[in-house]
XYZ file of C-alpha atoms in Angstrom:
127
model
C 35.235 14.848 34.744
C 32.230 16.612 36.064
C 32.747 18.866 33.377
C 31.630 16.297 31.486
C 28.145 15.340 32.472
C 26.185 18.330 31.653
C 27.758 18.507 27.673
C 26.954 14.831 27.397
C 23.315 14.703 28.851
C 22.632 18.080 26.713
C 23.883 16.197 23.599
C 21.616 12.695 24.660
C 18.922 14.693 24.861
C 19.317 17.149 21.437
C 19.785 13.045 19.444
C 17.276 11.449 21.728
C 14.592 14.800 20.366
C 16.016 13.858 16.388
C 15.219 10.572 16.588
C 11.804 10.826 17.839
C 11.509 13.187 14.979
C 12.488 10.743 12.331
C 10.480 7.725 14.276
C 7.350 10.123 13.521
C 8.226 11.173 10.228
C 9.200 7.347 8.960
C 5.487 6.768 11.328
C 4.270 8.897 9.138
C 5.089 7.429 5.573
C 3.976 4.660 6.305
C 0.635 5.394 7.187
C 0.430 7.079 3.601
C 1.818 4.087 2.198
C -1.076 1.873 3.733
C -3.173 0.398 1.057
C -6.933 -0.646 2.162
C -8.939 -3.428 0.345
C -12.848 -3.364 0.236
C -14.413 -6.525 -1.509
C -18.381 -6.646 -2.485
C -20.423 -8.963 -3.961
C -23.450 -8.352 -6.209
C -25.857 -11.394 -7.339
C -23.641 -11.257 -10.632
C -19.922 -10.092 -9.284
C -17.110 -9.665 -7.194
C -16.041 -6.090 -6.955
C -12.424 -5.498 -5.035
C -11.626 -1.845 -4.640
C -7.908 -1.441 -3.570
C -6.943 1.982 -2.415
C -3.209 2.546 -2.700
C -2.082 5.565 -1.548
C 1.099 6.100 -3.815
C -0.852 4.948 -7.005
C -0.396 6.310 -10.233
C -1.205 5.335 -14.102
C 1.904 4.457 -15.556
C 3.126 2.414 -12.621
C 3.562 -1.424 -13.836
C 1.125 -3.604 -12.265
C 0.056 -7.346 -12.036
C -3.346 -8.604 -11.896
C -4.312 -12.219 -11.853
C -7.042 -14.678 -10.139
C -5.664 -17.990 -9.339
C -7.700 -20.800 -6.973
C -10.537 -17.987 -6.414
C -7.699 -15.593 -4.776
C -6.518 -12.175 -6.250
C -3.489 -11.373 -6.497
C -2.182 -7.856 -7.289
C 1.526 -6.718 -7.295
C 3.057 -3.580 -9.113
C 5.599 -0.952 -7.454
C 4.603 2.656 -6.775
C 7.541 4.019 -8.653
C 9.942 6.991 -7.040
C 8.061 10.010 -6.017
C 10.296 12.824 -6.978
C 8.313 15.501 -5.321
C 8.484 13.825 -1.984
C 11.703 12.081 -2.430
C 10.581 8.417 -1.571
C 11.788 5.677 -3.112
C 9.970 2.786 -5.022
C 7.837 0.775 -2.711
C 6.805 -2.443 -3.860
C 3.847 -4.153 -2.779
C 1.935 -7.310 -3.577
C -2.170 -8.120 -2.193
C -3.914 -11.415 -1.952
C -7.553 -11.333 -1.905
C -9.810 -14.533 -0.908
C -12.600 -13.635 -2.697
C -16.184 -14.700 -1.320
C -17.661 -16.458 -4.477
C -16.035 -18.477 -7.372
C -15.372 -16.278 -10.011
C -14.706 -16.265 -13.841
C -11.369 -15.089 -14.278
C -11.672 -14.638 -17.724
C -14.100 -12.163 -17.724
C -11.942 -9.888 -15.534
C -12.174 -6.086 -16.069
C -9.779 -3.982 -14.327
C -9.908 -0.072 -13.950
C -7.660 2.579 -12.134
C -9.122 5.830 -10.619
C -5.817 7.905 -10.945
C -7.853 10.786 -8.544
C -8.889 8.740 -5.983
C -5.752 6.782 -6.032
C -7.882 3.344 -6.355
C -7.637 -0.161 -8.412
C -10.774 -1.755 -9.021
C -11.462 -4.947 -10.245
C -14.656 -6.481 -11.482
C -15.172 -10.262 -11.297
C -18.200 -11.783 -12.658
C -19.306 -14.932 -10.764
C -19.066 -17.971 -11.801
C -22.733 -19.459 -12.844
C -23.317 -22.843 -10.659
C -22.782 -26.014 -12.645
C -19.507 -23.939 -14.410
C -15.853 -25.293 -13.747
């Protein structure tokens, strides 16, 4: 049996070295996978500027404001080049003023992989 020992701790250490590999490689993805969220005001809007990392034009996406939160949800479709799979992803945003939801403009920077969403505020004595 003492054979053995030197075969097995050569093979523990040859999967113990893969899946360190993979722990930093799935590490990794998901760092750029992260989306960030920067909200501003102005004396007239809300601006929220959503970076996701995976974005891209033609993916399907969901914008709405509902009880002065945003919500955003859409799926990042399957990257081909980099063989990932769809990643799905929804955002809620407490934004810092009341806003007029009806006024929302939305616009997607395909370059800078962003989502940006104008809000105008709501004027005081306005439900």
């Amino acid at each position: 049996m003492g054979w053995l020992r030197p075969w097995f701790e050569s093979m523990l250490y040859e999967e113990m070295g893969e899946m360190c590999l993979e722990m930093e490689r799935l590490t990794h993805d998901l760092d750029q996978n992260r989306t960030s969220v920067r909200c501003e005001q102005t004396p007239t809007e809300v601006v929220v500027r959503v970076d996701i990392p995976s974005l891209n034009p033609r993916h399907e996406m969901d914008v709405r404001v509902e009880d002065n939160v945003l919500f955003i949800s859409g799926s990042t479709g399957r990257d081909e080049e980099r063989e990932r799979m769809q990643c799905r992803f929804t955002l809620n945003v407490y934004l810092p003023a009341p806003v007029e939801p009806s006024g929302m403009v939305t616009e997607m920077d395909p370059e800078a992989k962003r989502l940006i969403v104008r809000l105008p505020k709501r004027m005081i004595g306005n439900k």
